[in-house]
XYZ file of C-alpha atoms in Angstrom:
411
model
C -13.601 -57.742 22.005
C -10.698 -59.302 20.118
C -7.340 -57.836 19.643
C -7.315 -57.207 16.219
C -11.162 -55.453 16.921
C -9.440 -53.024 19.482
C -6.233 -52.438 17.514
C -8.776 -51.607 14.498
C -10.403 -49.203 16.552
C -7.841 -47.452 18.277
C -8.115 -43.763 18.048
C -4.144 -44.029 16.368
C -5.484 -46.273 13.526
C -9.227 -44.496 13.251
C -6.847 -40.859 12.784
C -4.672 -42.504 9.816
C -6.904 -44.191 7.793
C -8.559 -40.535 8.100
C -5.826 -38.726 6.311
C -5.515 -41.882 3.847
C -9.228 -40.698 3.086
C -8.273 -36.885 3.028
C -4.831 -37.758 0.558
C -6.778 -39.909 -1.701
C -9.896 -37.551 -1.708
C -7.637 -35.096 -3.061
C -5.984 -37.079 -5.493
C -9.361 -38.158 -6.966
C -10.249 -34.322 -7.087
C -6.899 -33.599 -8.590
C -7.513 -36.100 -11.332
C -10.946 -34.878 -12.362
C -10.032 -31.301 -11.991
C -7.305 -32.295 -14.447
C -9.098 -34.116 -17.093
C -11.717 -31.326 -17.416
C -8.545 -29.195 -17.551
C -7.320 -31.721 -20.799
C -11.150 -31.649 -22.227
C -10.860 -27.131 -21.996
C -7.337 -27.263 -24.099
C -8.993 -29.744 -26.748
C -12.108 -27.856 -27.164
C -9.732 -24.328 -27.113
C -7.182 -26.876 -29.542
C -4.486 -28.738 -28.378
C -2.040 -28.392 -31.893
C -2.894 -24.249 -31.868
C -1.352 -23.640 -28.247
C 1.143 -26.285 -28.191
C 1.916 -27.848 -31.512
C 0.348 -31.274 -30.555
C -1.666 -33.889 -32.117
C -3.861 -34.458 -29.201
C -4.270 -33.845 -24.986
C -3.247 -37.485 -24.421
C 0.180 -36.858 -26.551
C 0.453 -33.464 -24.333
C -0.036 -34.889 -21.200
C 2.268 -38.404 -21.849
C 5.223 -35.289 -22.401
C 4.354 -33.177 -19.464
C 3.416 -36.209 -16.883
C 6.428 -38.201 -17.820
C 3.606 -41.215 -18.171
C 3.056 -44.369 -20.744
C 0.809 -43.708 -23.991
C -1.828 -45.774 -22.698
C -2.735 -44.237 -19.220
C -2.603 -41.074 -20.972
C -5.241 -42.265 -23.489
C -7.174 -43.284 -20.483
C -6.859 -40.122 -18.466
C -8.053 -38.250 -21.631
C -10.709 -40.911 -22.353
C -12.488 -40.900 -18.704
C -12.221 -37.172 -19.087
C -14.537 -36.724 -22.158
C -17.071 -39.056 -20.419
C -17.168 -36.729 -17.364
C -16.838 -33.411 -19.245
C -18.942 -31.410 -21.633
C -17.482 -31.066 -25.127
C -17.688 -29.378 -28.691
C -18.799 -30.443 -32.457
C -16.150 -29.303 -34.947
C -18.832 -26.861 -35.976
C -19.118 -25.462 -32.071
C -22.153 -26.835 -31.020
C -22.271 -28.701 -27.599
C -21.901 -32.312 -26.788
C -23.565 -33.264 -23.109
C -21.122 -35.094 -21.314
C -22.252 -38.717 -20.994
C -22.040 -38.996 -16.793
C -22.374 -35.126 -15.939
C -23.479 -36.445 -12.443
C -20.424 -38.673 -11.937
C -17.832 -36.388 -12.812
C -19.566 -33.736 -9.970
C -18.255 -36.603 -7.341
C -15.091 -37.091 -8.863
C -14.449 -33.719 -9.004
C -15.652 -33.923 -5.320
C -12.997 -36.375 -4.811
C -15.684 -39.449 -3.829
C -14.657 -41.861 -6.428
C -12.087 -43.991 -7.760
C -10.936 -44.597 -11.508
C -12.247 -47.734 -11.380
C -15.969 -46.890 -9.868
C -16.037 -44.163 -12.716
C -15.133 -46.480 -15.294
C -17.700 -48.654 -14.118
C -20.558 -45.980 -14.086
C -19.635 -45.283 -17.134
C -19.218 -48.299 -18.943
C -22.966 -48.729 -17.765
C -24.204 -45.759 -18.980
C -22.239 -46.163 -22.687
C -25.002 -49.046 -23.056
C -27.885 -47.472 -21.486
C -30.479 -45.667 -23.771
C -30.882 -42.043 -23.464
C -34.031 -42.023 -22.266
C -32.819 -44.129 -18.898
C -29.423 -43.110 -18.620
C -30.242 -39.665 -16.100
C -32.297 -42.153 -13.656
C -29.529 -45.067 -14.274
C -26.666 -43.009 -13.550
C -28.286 -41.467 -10.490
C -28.963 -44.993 -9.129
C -25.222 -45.847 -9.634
C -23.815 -42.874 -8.079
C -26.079 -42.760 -4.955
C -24.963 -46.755 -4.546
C -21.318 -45.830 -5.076
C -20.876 -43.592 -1.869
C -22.036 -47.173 -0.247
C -20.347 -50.282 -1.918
C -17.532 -51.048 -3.649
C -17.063 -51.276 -7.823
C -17.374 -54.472 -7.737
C -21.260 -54.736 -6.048
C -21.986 -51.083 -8.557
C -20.830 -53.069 -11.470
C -23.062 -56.213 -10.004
C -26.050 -53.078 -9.970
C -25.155 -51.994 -13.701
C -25.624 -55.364 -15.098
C -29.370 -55.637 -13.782
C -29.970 -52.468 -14.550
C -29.004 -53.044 -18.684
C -30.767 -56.333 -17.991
C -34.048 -54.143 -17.393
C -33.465 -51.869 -19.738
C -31.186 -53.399 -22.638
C -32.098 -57.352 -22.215
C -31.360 -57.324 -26.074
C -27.850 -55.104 -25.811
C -27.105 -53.254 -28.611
C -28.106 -53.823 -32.082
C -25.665 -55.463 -34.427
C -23.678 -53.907 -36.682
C -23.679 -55.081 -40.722
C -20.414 -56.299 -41.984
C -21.016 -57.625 -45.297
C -18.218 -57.112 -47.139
C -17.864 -55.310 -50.361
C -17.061 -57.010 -53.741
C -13.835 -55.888 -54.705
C -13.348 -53.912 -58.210
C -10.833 -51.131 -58.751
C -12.869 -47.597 -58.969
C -11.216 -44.976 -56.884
C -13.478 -41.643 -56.187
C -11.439 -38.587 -55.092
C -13.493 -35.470 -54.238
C -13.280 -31.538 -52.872
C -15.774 -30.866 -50.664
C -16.655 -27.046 -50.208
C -15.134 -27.139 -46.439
C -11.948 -27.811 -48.663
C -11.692 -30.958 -47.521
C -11.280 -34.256 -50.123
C -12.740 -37.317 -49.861
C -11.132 -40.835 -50.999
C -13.498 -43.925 -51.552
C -12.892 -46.675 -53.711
C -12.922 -50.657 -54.355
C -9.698 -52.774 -55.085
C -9.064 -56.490 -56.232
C -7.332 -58.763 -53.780
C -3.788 -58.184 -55.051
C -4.176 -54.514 -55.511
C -5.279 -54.018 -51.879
C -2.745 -56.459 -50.570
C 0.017 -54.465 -52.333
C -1.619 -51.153 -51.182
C -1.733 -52.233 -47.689
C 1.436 -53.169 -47.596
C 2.938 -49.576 -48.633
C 0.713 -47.839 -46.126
C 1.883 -50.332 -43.356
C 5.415 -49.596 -43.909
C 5.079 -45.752 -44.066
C 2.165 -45.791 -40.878
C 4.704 -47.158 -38.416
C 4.612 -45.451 -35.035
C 6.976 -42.294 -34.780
C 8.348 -41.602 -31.477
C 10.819 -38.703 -30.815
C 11.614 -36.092 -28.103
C 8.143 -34.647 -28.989
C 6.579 -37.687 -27.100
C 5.294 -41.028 -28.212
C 3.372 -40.816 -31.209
C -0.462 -41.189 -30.081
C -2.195 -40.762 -33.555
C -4.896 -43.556 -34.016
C -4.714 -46.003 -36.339
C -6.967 -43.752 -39.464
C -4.351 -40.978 -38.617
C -1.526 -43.356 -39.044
C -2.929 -44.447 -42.479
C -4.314 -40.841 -43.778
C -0.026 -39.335 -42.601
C 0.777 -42.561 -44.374
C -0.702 -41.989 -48.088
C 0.109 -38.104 -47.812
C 4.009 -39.895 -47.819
C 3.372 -42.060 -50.104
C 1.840 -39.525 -52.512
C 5.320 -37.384 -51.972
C 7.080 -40.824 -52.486
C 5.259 -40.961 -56.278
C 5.722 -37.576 -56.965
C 9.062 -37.356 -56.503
C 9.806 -40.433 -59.130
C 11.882 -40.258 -61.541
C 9.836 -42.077 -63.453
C 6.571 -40.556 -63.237
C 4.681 -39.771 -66.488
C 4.625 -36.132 -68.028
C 1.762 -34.004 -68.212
C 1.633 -31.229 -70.879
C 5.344 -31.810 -71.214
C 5.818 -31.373 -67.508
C 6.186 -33.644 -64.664
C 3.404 -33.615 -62.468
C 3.325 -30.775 -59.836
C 1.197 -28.226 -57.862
C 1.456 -24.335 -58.207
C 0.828 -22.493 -54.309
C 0.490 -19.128 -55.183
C 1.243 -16.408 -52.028
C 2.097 -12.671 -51.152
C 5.651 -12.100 -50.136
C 3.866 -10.261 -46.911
C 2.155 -13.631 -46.082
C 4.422 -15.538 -46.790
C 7.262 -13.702 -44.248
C 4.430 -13.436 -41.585
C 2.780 -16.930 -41.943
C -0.644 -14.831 -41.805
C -3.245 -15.199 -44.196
C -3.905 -17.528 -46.724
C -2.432 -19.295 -50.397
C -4.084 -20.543 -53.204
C -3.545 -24.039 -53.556
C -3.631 -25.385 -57.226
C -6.994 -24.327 -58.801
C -9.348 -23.834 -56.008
C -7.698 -25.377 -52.761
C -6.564 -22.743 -50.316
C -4.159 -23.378 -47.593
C -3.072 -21.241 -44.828
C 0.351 -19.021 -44.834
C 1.993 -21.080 -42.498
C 1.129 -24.122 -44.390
C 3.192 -22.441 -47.165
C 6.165 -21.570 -45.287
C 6.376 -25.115 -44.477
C 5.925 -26.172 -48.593
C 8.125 -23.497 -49.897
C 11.040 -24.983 -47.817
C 11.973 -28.446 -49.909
C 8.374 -29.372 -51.431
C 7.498 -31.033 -54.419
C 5.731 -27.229 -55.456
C 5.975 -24.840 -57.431
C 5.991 -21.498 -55.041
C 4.634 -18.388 -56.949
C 5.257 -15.500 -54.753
C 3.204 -12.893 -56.024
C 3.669 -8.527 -55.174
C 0.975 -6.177 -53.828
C -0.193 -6.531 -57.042
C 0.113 -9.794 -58.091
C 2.419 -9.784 -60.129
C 5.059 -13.118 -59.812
C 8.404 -12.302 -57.701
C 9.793 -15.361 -57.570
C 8.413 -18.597 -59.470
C 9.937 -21.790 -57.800
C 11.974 -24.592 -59.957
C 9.457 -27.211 -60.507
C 12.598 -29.689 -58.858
C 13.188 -29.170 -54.901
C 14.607 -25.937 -54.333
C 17.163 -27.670 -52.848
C 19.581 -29.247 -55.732
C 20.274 -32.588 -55.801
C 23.875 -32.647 -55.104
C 23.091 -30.434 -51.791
C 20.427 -33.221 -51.442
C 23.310 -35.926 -51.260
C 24.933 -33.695 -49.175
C 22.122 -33.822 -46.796
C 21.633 -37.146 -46.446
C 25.089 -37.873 -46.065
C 25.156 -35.881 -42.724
C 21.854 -36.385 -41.322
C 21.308 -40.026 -42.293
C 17.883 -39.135 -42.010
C 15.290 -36.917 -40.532
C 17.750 -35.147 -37.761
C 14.989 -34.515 -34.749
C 15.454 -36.305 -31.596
C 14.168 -39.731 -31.834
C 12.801 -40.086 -35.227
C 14.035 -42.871 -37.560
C 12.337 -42.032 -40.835
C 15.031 -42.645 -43.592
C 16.041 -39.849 -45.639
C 13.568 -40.895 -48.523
C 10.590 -39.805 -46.408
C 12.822 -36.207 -45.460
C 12.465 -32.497 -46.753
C 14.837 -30.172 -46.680
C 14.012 -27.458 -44.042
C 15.810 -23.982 -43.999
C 16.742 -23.139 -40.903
C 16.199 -19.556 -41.723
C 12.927 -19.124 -44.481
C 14.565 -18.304 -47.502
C 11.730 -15.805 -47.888
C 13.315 -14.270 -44.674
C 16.816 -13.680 -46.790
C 18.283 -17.513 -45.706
C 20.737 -18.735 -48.131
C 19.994 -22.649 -49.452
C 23.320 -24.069 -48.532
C 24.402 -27.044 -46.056
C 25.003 -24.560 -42.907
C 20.968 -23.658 -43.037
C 19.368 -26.705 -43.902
C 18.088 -29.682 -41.736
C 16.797 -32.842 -43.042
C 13.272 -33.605 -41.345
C 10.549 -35.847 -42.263
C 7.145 -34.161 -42.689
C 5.281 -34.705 -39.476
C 8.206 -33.389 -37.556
C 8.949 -30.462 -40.074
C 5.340 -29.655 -39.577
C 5.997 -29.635 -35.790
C 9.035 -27.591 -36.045
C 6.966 -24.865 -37.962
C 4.093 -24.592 -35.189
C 5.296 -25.843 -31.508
C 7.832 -23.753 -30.284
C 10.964 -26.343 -31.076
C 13.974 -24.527 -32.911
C 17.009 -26.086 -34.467
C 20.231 -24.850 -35.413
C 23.736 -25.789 -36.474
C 25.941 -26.517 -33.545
C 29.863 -25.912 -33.822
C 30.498 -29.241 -34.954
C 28.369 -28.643 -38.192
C 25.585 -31.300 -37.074
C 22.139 -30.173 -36.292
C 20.452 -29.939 -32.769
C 17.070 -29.075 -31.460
C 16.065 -26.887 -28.669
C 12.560 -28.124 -26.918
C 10.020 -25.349 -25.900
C 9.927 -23.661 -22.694
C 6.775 -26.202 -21.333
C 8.434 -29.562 -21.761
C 12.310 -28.516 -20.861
C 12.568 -25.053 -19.076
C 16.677 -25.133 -19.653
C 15.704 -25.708 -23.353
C 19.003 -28.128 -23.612
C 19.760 -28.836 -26.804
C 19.009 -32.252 -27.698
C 20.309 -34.746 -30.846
C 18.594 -37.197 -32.670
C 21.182 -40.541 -32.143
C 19.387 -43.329 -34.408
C 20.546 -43.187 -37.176
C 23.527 -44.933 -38.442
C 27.002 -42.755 -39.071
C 29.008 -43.689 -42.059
C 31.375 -46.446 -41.184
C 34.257 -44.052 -41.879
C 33.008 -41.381 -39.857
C 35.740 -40.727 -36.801
């Protein structure tokens, strides 16, 4: 026998590559026992308990990782784990067999990416007796030789691979189709000519750039980005000087609420004619939106009727923007353009609409300030500052958003 044979064997190396196995057995288990973990707070909903757009956001804050191995820890999850329709009904996880050995702690992240890679292109009707193949060869070989055994087993079952998709384009025209579906929500659909599309795509790219803050890395995908981008660019025109009048006013939406709902952020507002909206949703309008806020009595009757301009007057506007130079949460560089006044206490909870009670924040993060347990307040040196919930800084230190540019006189 060699030397490197006997070293090999020795009962010293034989007893540490045995706890290797046991620590990395573990972590494997760990990591599956996690991302059905991730899969359980999306189903339950990820932006109700913590104020998040999605698991992969929530985990990139609480794991102190990069956006992408987030998106792949939450990816790999829903491929292993059982999941839900938006209307509650079940969706069979696509490699229920695979993610009862991860969870086992018998396979890497790149055998279960293989596996299920495999399976993605498998038919139904094959994939139980394909997957079982791969799984029983994975306690034997490496994922190299199971993704060898994947590709002959699509060859037998897929030798055409999947059918191709049409991509014909559309002839352009300019129709636009905007609809309210019973569910309350609208639809959009429509055809442009080359310039107007160019010109339109151009707006939404500008106002669909990433935004990163203290929250986290922004994680919304690409449709997100766009659909956040025309809600902006809808405030944008509505806020124009030089939009057109209707009826001898500018153009504008009534939100009609109870003062009870509107103090507790329970229940629900009626949005213009037949849109509803939820209290909360309201609170977050009735700070600095382009609204008119009826707040109606126990019986209905108007208690306050909102200025069709922001509640917030233009010269306390300037004001504003002079000292937050944009939206003030940590991290965020949207201009003040793209920012809404927030109070700092809800005027409908007796908070005054002057500079010490107002914040400047752009609507995603004023939306986020309204549901995820961050709070801001006015610091002793008159600028803003945030305080992070308990789960992503237990101290809750108060934090500063230092993009923006100060005033070139500013000491």
């Amino acid at each position: 026998m060699s030397d490197n044979a006997t070293v090999c064997s020795s009962p010293e190396a034989l007893a540490l590559a045995d706890r290797v196995g046991e620590f990395l057995a573990c972590m494997r288990s760990a990591e599956a026992g996690l991302g059905a973990l991730l899969v359980e707070i999306e189903q339950r909903g990820v932006m109700e308990l913590f104020g998040y757009r999605s698991v992969a956001r929530l985990l990139e804050q609480l794991a102190d990782i990069p956006k992408a191995a987030a998106e792949r820890v939450v990816k790999r999850a829903r491929t292993l784990n059982p999941g839900r329709n938006l209307d509650g009904s079940p969706i069979p996880a696509l490699a229920p067999a695979t993610g009862a050995a991860a969870l086992a702690g018998q396979l890497s992240n790149p055998m279960i990416d293989v596996i299920t890679g495999v399976l993605a292109d498998v038919p139904c009707e094959h994939r139980e007796s394909a997957e079982t193949h791969l799984v029983s060869f994975a306690a034997e070989a490496g994922h190299k030789q199971v993704a060898a055994l994947g590709a002959r087993i699509l060859a037998h079952v897929a030798p055409d691979g999947q059918e191709p998709v049409d991509t014909e384009p559309v002839a352009p025209t300019r129709e636009l189709f905007l609809r309210r579906k019973r569910s309350g929500f609208w639809e959009l659909s429509g055809r442009f000519d080359d310039e107007t599309g160019t010109r339109a795509s151009a707006l939404l790219d500008a106002l669909a750039e990433r935004r990163n803050g203290d929250d986290g890395p922004d994680l919304r995908t690409l449709p997100q980005r766009y659909g956040d981008a025309f809600s902006d660019a809808v405030d944008l025109a509505l806020n124009s000087p030089d939009l057109p009048m209707q009826a001898g006013e500018r153009a504008h939406v009534m939100v009609a609420v109870s003062l009870d709902d509107l103090k507790t952020g329970v229940g629900t507002a009626t949005l213009g004619d037949t849109g509803t909206l939820s209290a909360a949703e309201a609170r977050v309008h009735a700070c600095d939106a382009m609204i008119i806020p009826a707040v109606l009595g126990a019986k209905s009757e108007p208690l306050n009727l909102g200025r069709l301009r922001r509640l917030i007057s233009a010269g306390l506007r300037r004001a504003l923007f002079l000292r937050d130079r944009g939206c003030a949460f940590p991290g965020c560089h949207r201009p003040p353009r793209h920012c809404q006044g927030h109070h700092i206490q809800h005027w409908a909870d007796g908070g005054p609409t002057n500079l010490n009670n107002l914040v400047l924040m752009c609507a995603h993060h004023h939306r986020l300030l309204h549901r995820s347990g961050w709070e801001v307040r006015i610091a002793t040196d008159g600028l803003p500052e945030f305080l992070p919930p308990e789960f992503i800084d237990r101290r809750r230190k108060p934090r500063r958003n230092n993009l923006h540019e100060p005033l070139p006189f500013a000491a």
